[in-house]
């Protein structure tokens, strides 16, 4: 009876979603991918491996805050920011390391001029789609190259690095894999931080700024997030298909000794009466519950894309995940075994993507403000003044669901900001509310696009080459 009920529940919900145009299975999602040479991923990985491991520390790149709302101009420092634990690291040594890898970096930049939209056809949902470790390493090497270029006054080369980092953040944008999409977010964060660094240099032309702006305009972090969540939704259904094909024998589905993410022994479901009972009688009801859960998460992401404030999206996500927690604490939790073991809490990933998307919108706006100042010789009085000459429309703040906030300060500088995680507009107040002393873009009352920090004399370089 329970098995028949589970089968009917799964089929009914599956049919309902299909009738609404949802593509639910791994095969359905794979069929939507653009035709891509499968060898491109291998080519990228092989090039990345020739670089060796980046010497830079990812925690000392992008935005380095010295005070709330104030970030260091790294390329103006006397030494690279990641040199604190190594006195041998200087701009000269970093320049030498970059020069040694110049040929490989040039090939990677050419490769990324047309980033592969996906990794090609995969035979299994368990196959990794994006070489995220290689992507992270390439991003760090590119930023090192860009910082050296800015330090040496080579703005044209720095502009090329901005484009390469933006292209790298678009690498595999079609993939229905949450890991792939989070890898893109990580790369975009590095690239957006470097874009801020580049904007601190003087002498940019309108043509250069426009090209820099367009690099980030053609990206959509939240669209990629929705794809990643859809991949998570398809995971359960693909696992169910494989179990059915294997005659409910989990050892045939997981022959490599460990299940997804190494969390469950491959043959644990076959051990004892309980495992056999689950596979043959309750699995479909479990997957029906999991499908409803992931569909709710998909709708949350769509709400975020449509302008629903982050706090509302977060509350909906917490309510959805609370259902899984109730199952986990239930006496009948064994009936939802695979949901409990394979379903992650997506809220941190959604928050990260919302942050990066908002940073992308702030970067686009900051470049538009730079272009306005270049043309008119003054700071824009409002964001509305940028439309339509420098912006098609005012970019959105994912945290509020409305447009970004902006104010012109008495000293003719500006404050560009997001209302932050709490959704409250504190007037661009970057003051930190946490007691841990951590500095960051999202640690304050509002998330403020940083202004350059006032440097100590000992941190200044001898000159800033034009």
CSV table of C-alpha atoms in Angstrom, one decimal:
chain,number,residue,atom,x,y,z
A,1,UNK,CA,0.0,0.0,0.0
A,2,UNK,CA,2.7,2.5,1.0
A,3,UNK,CA,4.7,1.6,-2.1
A,4,UNK,CA,1.7,2.2,-4.4
A,5,UNK,CA,0.9,5.5,-2.6
A,6,UNK,CA,4.5,6.7,-3.1
A,7,UNK,CA,4.5,5.7,-6.7
A,8,UNK,CA,1.3,7.6,-7.3
A,9,UNK,CA,2.5,10.7,-5.4
A,10,UNK,CA,5.7,10.8,-7.4
A,11,UNK,CA,4.0,10.3,-10.8
A,12,UNK,CA,1.3,12.8,-10.0
A,13,UNK,CA,3.8,15.5,-9.0
A,14,UNK,CA,6.1,14.7,-11.9
A,15,UNK,CA,3.3,14.9,-14.4
A,16,UNK,CA,2.1,18.2,-12.9
A,17,UNK,CA,5.5,19.8,-13.2
A,18,UNK,CA,6.0,18.4,-16.7
A,19,UNK,CA,2.7,19.9,-17.8
A,20,UNK,CA,4.0,23.3,-16.7
A,21,UNK,CA,7.1,23.0,-18.9
A,22,UNK,CA,9.6,21.9,-16.2
A,23,UNK,CA,12.5,19.8,-17.4
A,24,UNK,CA,13.0,17.4,-14.6
A,25,UNK,CA,15.3,14.6,-15.5
A,26,UNK,CA,19.1,14.6,-16.1
A,27,UNK,CA,18.5,13.6,-19.8
A,28,UNK,CA,16.0,16.5,-20.2
A,29,UNK,CA,18.5,19.0,-18.9
A,30,UNK,CA,21.4,17.6,-20.9
A,31,UNK,CA,19.3,17.9,-24.1
A,32,UNK,CA,19.1,21.7,-23.6
A,33,UNK,CA,22.8,22.2,-23.6
A,34,UNK,CA,24.5,23.9,-26.6
A,35,UNK,CA,26.6,21.5,-28.7
A,36,UNK,CA,30.1,21.7,-27.3
A,37,UNK,CA,33.4,19.9,-28.0
A,38,UNK,CA,33.9,17.7,-25.0
A,39,UNK,CA,37.7,18.1,-25.3
A,40,UNK,CA,37.5,21.8,-24.5
A,41,UNK,CA,37.4,21.1,-20.8
A,42,UNK,CA,40.4,18.8,-21.0
A,43,UNK,CA,42.3,21.5,-23.0
A,44,UNK,CA,41.5,24.1,-20.3
A,45,UNK,CA,42.5,21.8,-17.5
A,46,UNK,CA,45.8,20.9,-19.2
A,47,UNK,CA,46.7,24.6,-19.8
A,48,UNK,CA,45.8,25.4,-16.1
A,49,UNK,CA,48.0,22.6,-14.9
A,50,UNK,CA,51.0,24.1,-16.7
A,51,UNK,CA,50.8,27.1,-14.5
A,52,UNK,CA,51.4,25.3,-11.3
A,53,UNK,CA,49.8,26.4,-8.1
A,54,UNK,CA,49.3,30.1,-7.7
A,55,UNK,CA,51.4,31.6,-5.0
A,56,UNK,CA,48.8,34.2,-4.1
A,57,UNK,CA,46.4,33.6,-1.2
A,58,UNK,CA,42.7,33.8,-2.3
A,59,UNK,CA,41.9,35.4,1.1
A,60,UNK,CA,44.3,38.3,0.3
A,61,UNK,CA,42.9,39.1,-3.1
A,62,UNK,CA,39.7,40.8,-4.3
A,63,UNK,CA,38.6,43.4,-1.7
A,64,UNK,CA,41.0,43.9,1.2
A,65,UNK,CA,39.3,46.1,3.8
A,66,UNK,CA,41.3,48.2,6.2
A,67,UNK,CA,38.1,49.8,7.7
A,68,UNK,CA,34.4,49.5,7.1
A,69,UNK,CA,33.7,50.7,3.6
A,70,UNK,CA,37.4,51.2,2.8
A,71,UNK,CA,39.5,48.9,0.8
A,72,UNK,CA,43.3,48.9,0.0
A,73,UNK,CA,44.5,49.7,-3.5
A,74,UNK,CA,46.6,46.6,-3.6
A,75,UNK,CA,48.8,47.5,-6.5
A,76,UNK,CA,49.8,50.7,-4.8
A,77,UNK,CA,51.2,48.9,-1.8
A,78,UNK,CA,54.9,48.5,-1.4
A,79,UNK,CA,54.6,44.7,-1.4
A,80,UNK,CA,51.8,42.3,-2.6
A,81,UNK,CA,49.1,41.7,-0.1
A,82,UNK,CA,49.8,38.0,0.3
A,83,UNK,CA,53.5,38.7,1.2
A,84,UNK,CA,52.9,39.2,5.0
A,85,UNK,CA,54.2,35.7,5.9
A,86,UNK,CA,56.9,35.6,3.3
A,87,UNK,CA,59.4,38.4,3.2
A,88,UNK,CA,60.8,37.1,-0.2
A,89,UNK,CA,57.6,38.0,-2.0
A,90,UNK,CA,57.9,41.3,-3.8
A,91,UNK,CA,56.4,42.9,-6.9
A,92,UNK,CA,59.6,41.9,-8.7
A,93,UNK,CA,59.3,38.3,-7.8
A,94,UNK,CA,55.6,38.2,-8.7
A,95,UNK,CA,56.4,39.9,-11.9
A,96,UNK,CA,59.0,37.2,-12.6
A,97,UNK,CA,56.5,34.4,-11.8
A,98,UNK,CA,53.9,36.0,-14.2
A,99,UNK,CA,56.5,36.5,-16.9
A,100,UNK,CA,57.6,32.8,-16.6
A,101,UNK,CA,54.0,31.8,-17.3
A,102,UNK,CA,53.2,34.5,-19.8
A,103,UNK,CA,52.8,32.1,-22.8
A,104,UNK,CA,50.4,29.9,-20.9
A,105,UNK,CA,48.4,32.8,-19.6
A,106,UNK,CA,48.1,34.3,-23.1
A,107,UNK,CA,46.8,31.0,-24.4
A,108,UNK,CA,44.3,30.8,-21.6
A,109,UNK,CA,43.1,34.4,-22.3
A,110,UNK,CA,42.6,33.4,-26.0
A,111,UNK,CA,40.8,30.2,-24.9
A,112,UNK,CA,38.5,32.2,-22.6
A,113,UNK,CA,37.7,34.8,-25.3
A,114,UNK,CA,34.9,32.3,-26.3
A,115,UNK,CA,34.2,30.4,-23.0
A,116,UNK,CA,32.7,27.0,-23.5
A,117,UNK,CA,29.1,27.1,-22.4
A,118,UNK,CA,29.2,23.6,-20.9
A,119,UNK,CA,31.4,20.6,-20.5
A,120,UNK,CA,29.8,18.6,-23.2
A,121,UNK,CA,27.6,15.5,-22.9
A,122,UNK,CA,27.9,13.6,-19.7
A,123,UNK,CA,26.9,10.0,-19.3
A,124,UNK,CA,26.2,10.2,-15.6
A,125,UNK,CA,25.0,12.9,-13.2
A,126,UNK,CA,27.8,11.8,-10.9
A,127,UNK,CA,30.5,13.0,-13.4
A,128,UNK,CA,32.1,16.4,-12.5
A,129,UNK,CA,31.1,19.0,-15.0
A,130,UNK,CA,33.5,21.9,-14.3
A,131,UNK,CA,37.2,21.7,-13.2
A,132,UNK,CA,36.6,24.1,-10.4
A,133,UNK,CA,40.0,23.8,-8.8
A,134,UNK,CA,41.7,24.6,-12.1
A,135,UNK,CA,39.3,27.6,-12.6
A,136,UNK,CA,40.2,28.9,-9.2
A,137,UNK,CA,43.9,28.6,-9.8
A,138,UNK,CA,43.6,30.4,-13.2
A,139,UNK,CA,41.6,33.2,-11.6
A,140,UNK,CA,44.4,33.8,-9.0
A,141,UNK,CA,47.1,33.7,-11.7
A,142,UNK,CA,45.1,36.2,-13.8
A,143,UNK,CA,44.6,38.6,-10.9
A,144,UNK,CA,48.3,38.4,-10.0
A,145,UNK,CA,49.0,39.4,-13.6
A,146,UNK,CA,46.5,42.2,-13.5
A,147,UNK,CA,47.9,43.6,-10.2
A,148,UNK,CA,51.4,43.6,-11.5
A,149,UNK,CA,50.2,45.3,-14.7
A,150,UNK,CA,48.5,48.1,-12.6
A,151,UNK,CA,51.6,48.4,-10.4
A,152,UNK,CA,53.7,48.9,-13.5
A,153,UNK,CA,51.2,51.4,-15.0
A,154,UNK,CA,50.1,49.0,-17.8
A,155,UNK,CA,46.4,49.8,-17.8
A,156,UNK,CA,45.8,48.2,-21.2
A,157,UNK,CA,47.1,44.8,-20.0
A,158,UNK,CA,44.9,45.2,-16.8
A,159,UNK,CA,41.8,45.8,-19.0
A,160,UNK,CA,42.6,42.5,-20.8
A,161,UNK,CA,42.7,40.7,-17.4
A,162,UNK,CA,39.3,42.1,-16.4
A,163,UNK,CA,37.9,40.7,-19.6
A,164,UNK,CA,39.6,37.3,-19.1
A,165,UNK,CA,38.3,37.1,-15.5
A,166,UNK,CA,34.7,37.9,-16.6
A,167,UNK,CA,35.0,35.3,-19.4
A,168,UNK,CA,36.3,32.8,-16.9
A,169,UNK,CA,33.3,33.5,-14.7
A,170,UNK,CA,31.1,32.7,-17.7
A,171,UNK,CA,32.9,29.4,-18.3
A,172,UNK,CA,30.3,26.6,-18.3
A,173,UNK,CA,27.4,29.0,-17.5
A,174,UNK,CA,25.0,26.4,-19.0
A,175,UNK,CA,25.8,23.6,-16.6
A,176,UNK,CA,23.0,22.2,-14.4
A,177,UNK,CA,25.4,21.7,-11.5
A,178,UNK,CA,25.4,23.7,-8.3
A,179,UNK,CA,29.1,23.0,-7.8
A,180,UNK,CA,29.8,24.5,-11.3
A,181,UNK,CA,27.7,27.5,-10.6
A,182,UNK,CA,29.3,28.2,-7.2
A,183,UNK,CA,32.7,27.9,-9.0
A,184,UNK,CA,31.5,30.7,-11.3
A,185,UNK,CA,30.5,32.8,-8.3
A,186,UNK,CA,34.0,32.3,-6.8
A,187,UNK,CA,35.6,33.4,-10.0
A,188,UNK,CA,33.3,36.4,-10.5
A,189,UNK,CA,34.1,37.5,-6.9
A,190,UNK,CA,37.8,37.6,-7.8
A,191,UNK,CA,37.1,39.4,-11.1
A,192,UNK,CA,34.8,42.0,-9.5
A,193,UNK,CA,37.3,42.7,-6.8
A,194,UNK,CA,40.0,43.2,-9.5
A,195,UNK,CA,37.7,45.5,-11.4
A,196,UNK,CA,37.5,47.7,-8.4
A,197,UNK,CA,41.3,47.7,-8.3
A,198,UNK,CA,41.5,48.7,-11.9
A,199,UNK,CA,39.0,51.5,-11.5
A,200,UNK,CA,41.3,53.2,-9.0
A,201,UNK,CA,43.8,53.9,-11.7
A,202,UNK,CA,43.6,57.2,-13.6
A,203,UNK,CA,43.6,57.8,-17.3
A,204,UNK,CA,41.0,55.3,-18.5
A,205,UNK,CA,39.3,56.2,-21.8
A,206,UNK,CA,35.6,56.0,-22.6
A,207,UNK,CA,36.3,53.1,-24.9
A,208,UNK,CA,38.2,51.1,-22.3
A,209,UNK,CA,35.6,51.7,-19.6
A,210,UNK,CA,32.7,50.8,-21.9
A,211,UNK,CA,34.4,47.5,-22.8
A,212,UNK,CA,35.1,46.8,-19.1
A,213,UNK,CA,31.4,47.4,-18.3
A,214,UNK,CA,30.2,45.2,-21.1
A,215,UNK,CA,32.3,42.3,-19.7
A,216,UNK,CA,30.0,42.2,-16.6
A,217,UNK,CA,26.8,43.2,-18.3
A,218,UNK,CA,26.7,40.0,-20.3
A,219,UNK,CA,26.6,37.8,-17.2
A,220,UNK,CA,23.7,36.6,-15.1
A,221,UNK,CA,24.6,34.9,-11.8
A,222,UNK,CA,21.1,34.2,-10.7
A,223,UNK,CA,20.2,32.5,-14.0
A,224,UNK,CA,23.2,30.2,-13.4
A,225,UNK,CA,22.0,29.6,-9.8
A,226,UNK,CA,18.6,28.4,-11.1
A,227,UNK,CA,20.4,26.0,-13.4
A,228,UNK,CA,22.4,24.6,-10.5
A,229,UNK,CA,19.3,24.1,-8.4
A,230,UNK,CA,17.6,22.4,-11.2
A,231,UNK,CA,20.5,20.0,-11.4
A,232,UNK,CA,20.0,19.2,-7.7
A,233,UNK,CA,16.3,18.6,-8.4
A,234,UNK,CA,17.2,16.2,-11.2
A,235,UNK,CA,19.7,14.3,-8.9
A,236,UNK,CA,17.0,12.4,-7.0
A,237,UNK,CA,15.1,11.4,-10.1
A,238,UNK,CA,18.2,10.2,-11.8
A,239,UNK,CA,19.2,8.2,-8.7
A,240,UNK,CA,15.7,6.6,-8.7
A,241,UNK,CA,16.0,5.7,-12.3
A,242,UNK,CA,19.4,4.1,-11.7
A,243,UNK,CA,18.0,2.1,-8.8
A,244,UNK,CA,15.1,0.9,-10.8
A,245,UNK,CA,17.5,-0.1,-13.7
A,246,UNK,CA,19.7,-2.0,-11.2
A,247,UNK,CA,16.7,-3.8,-9.8
A,248,UNK,CA,16.9,-1.8,-6.6
A,249,UNK,CA,20.5,-3.0,-6.1
A,250,UNK,CA,22.4,0.0,-4.8
A,251,UNK,CA,25.8,-1.8,-5.3
A,252,UNK,CA,25.3,-1.6,-9.0
A,253,UNK,CA,24.5,2.1,-8.8
A,254,UNK,CA,27.4,3.0,-6.5
A,255,UNK,CA,30.2,0.5,-7.4
A,256,UNK,CA,32.9,2.9,-6.2
A,257,UNK,CA,32.5,2.1,-2.5
A,258,UNK,CA,31.0,5.5,-1.6
A,259,UNK,CA,27.9,7.3,-2.5
A,260,UNK,CA,27.6,10.9,-3.4
A,261,UNK,CA,30.1,13.2,-1.6
A,262,UNK,CA,31.4,10.2,0.2
A,263,UNK,CA,28.6,10.4,2.8
A,264,UNK,CA,27.1,7.0,2.5
A,265,UNK,CA,28.7,3.6,2.0
A,266,UNK,CA,27.6,2.2,-1.4
A,267,UNK,CA,26.3,-1.0,-0.1
A,268,UNK,CA,24.7,0.3,3.1
A,269,UNK,CA,21.2,0.3,1.5
A,270,UNK,CA,21.5,-3.4,0.8
A,271,UNK,CA,22.5,-4.4,4.3
A,272,UNK,CA,19.8,-6.0,6.3
A,273,UNK,CA,16.1,-6.1,6.2
A,274,UNK,CA,15.6,-2.4,6.7
A,275,UNK,CA,17.7,-1.5,3.6
A,276,UNK,CA,15.8,-4.0,1.4
A,277,UNK,CA,12.5,-2.8,2.7
A,278,UNK,CA,13.4,0.8,2.0
A,279,UNK,CA,14.5,0.2,-1.6
A,280,UNK,CA,11.6,-2.0,-2.5
A,281,UNK,CA,8.8,-0.3,-0.7
A,282,UNK,CA,9.4,3.4,0.4
A,283,UNK,CA,12.0,4.8,-2.0
A,284,UNK,CA,9.5,6.3,-4.4
A,285,UNK,CA,7.7,8.1,-1.6
A,286,UNK,CA,11.0,9.5,-0.4
A,287,UNK,CA,11.8,10.8,-3.9
A,288,UNK,CA,8.4,12.3,-4.2
A,289,UNK,CA,9.1,14.3,-1.0
A,290,UNK,CA,12.6,15.3,-2.3
A,291,UNK,CA,11.1,16.4,-5.7
A,292,UNK,CA,8.6,18.7,-3.9
A,293,UNK,CA,11.4,20.1,-1.8
A,294,UNK,CA,13.7,21.0,-4.7
A,295,UNK,CA,10.8,22.4,-6.7
A,296,UNK,CA,10.1,24.8,-3.8
A,297,UNK,CA,13.8,25.9,-3.9
A,298,UNK,CA,13.6,26.5,-7.6
A,299,UNK,CA,10.6,28.7,-7.0
A,300,UNK,CA,12.6,30.6,-4.3
A,301,UNK,CA,15.4,31.3,-6.8
A,302,UNK,CA,12.8,32.4,-9.4
A,303,UNK,CA,11.4,34.8,-6.8
A,304,UNK,CA,14.8,36.3,-6.2
A,305,UNK,CA,15.3,36.8,-9.9
A,306,UNK,CA,11.9,38.5,-10.2
A,307,UNK,CA,12.7,41.0,-7.4
A,308,UNK,CA,11.6,39.3,-4.3
A,309,UNK,CA,13.6,40.6,-1.3
A,310,UNK,CA,16.3,38.4,0.0
A,311,UNK,CA,14.8,38.2,3.5
A,312,UNK,CA,11.6,36.8,2.1
A,313,UNK,CA,13.5,34.2,0.0
A,314,UNK,CA,15.5,33.3,3.0
A,315,UNK,CA,12.5,32.8,5.2
A,316,UNK,CA,10.8,30.6,2.5
A,317,UNK,CA,14.0,28.5,2.3
A,318,UNK,CA,14.2,28.1,6.0
A,319,UNK,CA,10.6,26.9,6.1
A,320,UNK,CA,11.3,24.4,3.4
A,321,UNK,CA,14.5,23.1,5.0
A,322,UNK,CA,12.6,22.8,8.3
A,323,UNK,CA,10.5,20.1,6.7
A,324,UNK,CA,13.6,18.0,6.2
A,325,UNK,CA,14.7,18.6,9.7
A,326,UNK,CA,11.4,17.4,11.0
A,327,UNK,CA,11.8,14.2,8.9
A,328,UNK,CA,15.3,13.8,10.3
A,329,UNK,CA,14.0,14.0,13.9
A,330,UNK,CA,11.0,11.8,13.2
A,331,UNK,CA,10.8,8.2,14.4
A,332,UNK,CA,10.1,7.2,10.7
A,333,UNK,CA,13.1,9.0,9.3
A,334,UNK,CA,14.3,5.8,7.7
A,335,UNK,CA,11.4,6.2,5.2
A,336,UNK,CA,13.2,9.3,3.9
A,337,UNK,CA,16.7,7.9,3.9
A,338,UNK,CA,18.1,9.3,0.7
A,339,UNK,CA,16.5,12.7,1.1
A,340,UNK,CA,18.2,13.1,4.5
A,341,UNK,CA,21.5,11.8,3.2
A,342,UNK,CA,21.8,13.6,-0.2
A,343,UNK,CA,19.9,16.8,0.3
A,344,UNK,CA,22.0,19.8,1.2
A,345,UNK,CA,20.7,23.1,2.6
A,346,UNK,CA,20.9,25.4,-0.4
A,347,UNK,CA,20.5,28.7,1.5
A,348,UNK,CA,24.2,29.4,1.8
A,349,UNK,CA,24.6,28.9,-2.0
A,350,UNK,CA,21.7,31.2,-2.7
A,351,UNK,CA,23.0,33.9,-0.4
A,352,UNK,CA,26.4,33.7,-2.0
A,353,UNK,CA,24.9,34.0,-5.5
A,354,UNK,CA,22.7,37.0,-4.4
A,355,UNK,CA,25.8,38.7,-2.9
A,356,UNK,CA,27.9,38.2,-6.1
A,357,UNK,CA,25.0,39.3,-8.3
A,358,UNK,CA,24.6,42.4,-6.3
A,359,UNK,CA,28.4,43.1,-6.5
A,360,UNK,CA,28.2,42.6,-10.2
A,361,UNK,CA,25.4,45.2,-10.4
A,362,UNK,CA,27.4,47.6,-8.2
A,363,UNK,CA,30.5,47.1,-10.4
A,364,UNK,CA,28.5,47.9,-13.6
A,365,UNK,CA,27.1,51.0,-11.9
A,366,UNK,CA,30.5,52.1,-10.6
A,367,UNK,CA,31.9,51.9,-14.2
A,368,UNK,CA,29.0,53.9,-15.5
A,369,UNK,CA,29.6,56.6,-12.9
A,370,UNK,CA,33.3,56.7,-14.0
A,371,UNK,CA,32.2,57.2,-17.6
A,372,UNK,CA,29.8,60.0,-16.6
A,373,UNK,CA,32.6,61.7,-14.6
A,374,UNK,CA,34.9,61.3,-17.6
A,375,UNK,CA,32.5,62.9,-20.0
A,376,UNK,CA,30.9,65.7,-17.8
A,377,UNK,CA,33.8,66.4,-15.4
A,378,UNK,CA,31.7,65.9,-12.3
A,379,UNK,CA,30.0,63.2,-10.2
A,380,UNK,CA,26.6,62.1,-11.3
A,381,UNK,CA,23.8,63.7,-9.2
A,382,UNK,CA,21.8,60.5,-9.2
A,383,UNK,CA,21.7,57.0,-10.8
A,384,UNK,CA,18.8,58.2,-13.0
A,385,UNK,CA,21.2,60.6,-14.6
A,386,UNK,CA,23.1,57.6,-16.0
A,387,UNK,CA,20.1,56.2,-17.9
A,388,UNK,CA,20.1,55.7,-20.9
A,389,UNK,CA,23.5,57.1,-21.9
A,390,UNK,CA,25.6,55.0,-19.6
A,391,UNK,CA,23.1,52.3,-18.3
A,392,UNK,CA,20.1,50.7,-20.0
A,393,UNK,CA,18.4,50.8,-16.6
A,394,UNK,CA,19.4,51.2,-13.0
A,395,UNK,CA,20.7,47.8,-11.7
A,396,UNK,CA,18.9,45.9,-9.0
A,397,UNK,CA,19.9,45.2,-5.4
A,398,UNK,CA,19.1,41.5,-4.8
A,399,UNK,CA,18.8,42.1,-1.1
A,400,UNK,CA,15.9,44.6,-1.4
A,401,UNK,CA,14.5,43.6,-4.7
A,402,UNK,CA,14.7,47.3,-5.7
A,403,UNK,CA,17.3,49.4,-7.4
A,404,UNK,CA,20.7,50.0,-5.8
A,405,UNK,CA,21.0,53.0,-3.4
A,406,UNK,CA,23.1,56.0,-4.2
A,407,UNK,CA,23.8,59.4,-2.7
A,408,UNK,CA,26.1,62.3,-3.7
A,409,UNK,CA,28.3,63.3,-0.8
A,410,UNK,CA,29.3,66.9,0.1
A,411,UNK,CA,32.9,66.3,-1.0
A,412,UNK,CA,31.6,65.4,-4.5
A,413,UNK,CA,32.3,61.7,-3.9
A,414,UNK,CA,29.5,59.2,-3.9
A,415,UNK,CA,28.2,56.3,-1.8
A,416,UNK,CA,26.9,53.4,-3.8
A,417,UNK,CA,25.4,50.6,-1.7
A,418,UNK,CA,23.1,47.6,-1.2
A,419,UNK,CA,20.8,47.5,1.9
A,420,UNK,CA,22.6,44.3,2.9
A,421,UNK,CA,21.2,41.0,4.3
A,422,UNK,CA,18.7,42.6,6.7
A,423,UNK,CA,17.0,44.5,3.9
A,424,UNK,CA,17.1,47.8,5.9
A,425,UNK,CA,18.4,51.0,4.3
A,426,UNK,CA,20.8,52.5,6.8
A,427,UNK,CA,21.8,55.3,4.4
A,428,UNK,CA,25.0,53.7,3.2
A,429,UNK,CA,26.3,53.0,6.7
A,430,UNK,CA,29.2,50.5,6.4
A,431,UNK,CA,29.7,50.2,10.2
A,432,UNK,CA,30.0,46.6,11.3
A,433,UNK,CA,27.5,45.2,13.7
A,434,UNK,CA,29.3,41.9,14.5
A,435,UNK,CA,31.8,41.5,17.3
A,436,UNK,CA,34.2,39.2,15.6
A,437,UNK,CA,36.1,42.0,14.1
A,438,UNK,CA,35.9,40.6,10.6
A,439,UNK,CA,36.0,43.2,7.8
A,440,UNK,CA,34.2,42.7,4.6
A,441,UNK,CA,31.7,44.1,2.0
A,442,UNK,CA,28.8,42.2,3.6
A,443,UNK,CA,29.7,42.7,7.3
A,444,UNK,CA,28.2,46.2,7.7
A,445,UNK,CA,24.8,47.6,8.2
A,446,UNK,CA,24.8,48.2,4.5
A,447,UNK,CA,27.0,46.7,1.8
A,448,UNK,CA,28.9,49.7,0.5
A,449,UNK,CA,30.9,49.8,-2.7
A,450,UNK,CA,34.3,50.6,-1.1
A,451,UNK,CA,36.3,53.8,-1.3
A,452,UNK,CA,40.1,53.7,-1.4
A,453,UNK,CA,41.6,53.4,2.1
A,454,UNK,CA,44.0,56.1,3.3
A,455,UNK,CA,47.4,54.4,3.2
A,456,UNK,CA,50.2,54.8,5.7
A,457,UNK,CA,53.3,56.3,4.2
A,458,UNK,CA,55.1,53.0,4.6
A,459,UNK,CA,52.6,51.3,2.4
A,460,UNK,CA,52.9,53.7,-0.5
A,461,UNK,CA,55.0,52.8,-3.6
A,462,UNK,CA,57.6,55.2,-4.6
A,463,UNK,CA,55.7,56.2,-7.7
A,464,UNK,CA,52.6,55.4,-9.6
A,465,UNK,CA,53.7,55.1,-13.2
A,466,UNK,CA,51.3,56.7,-15.8
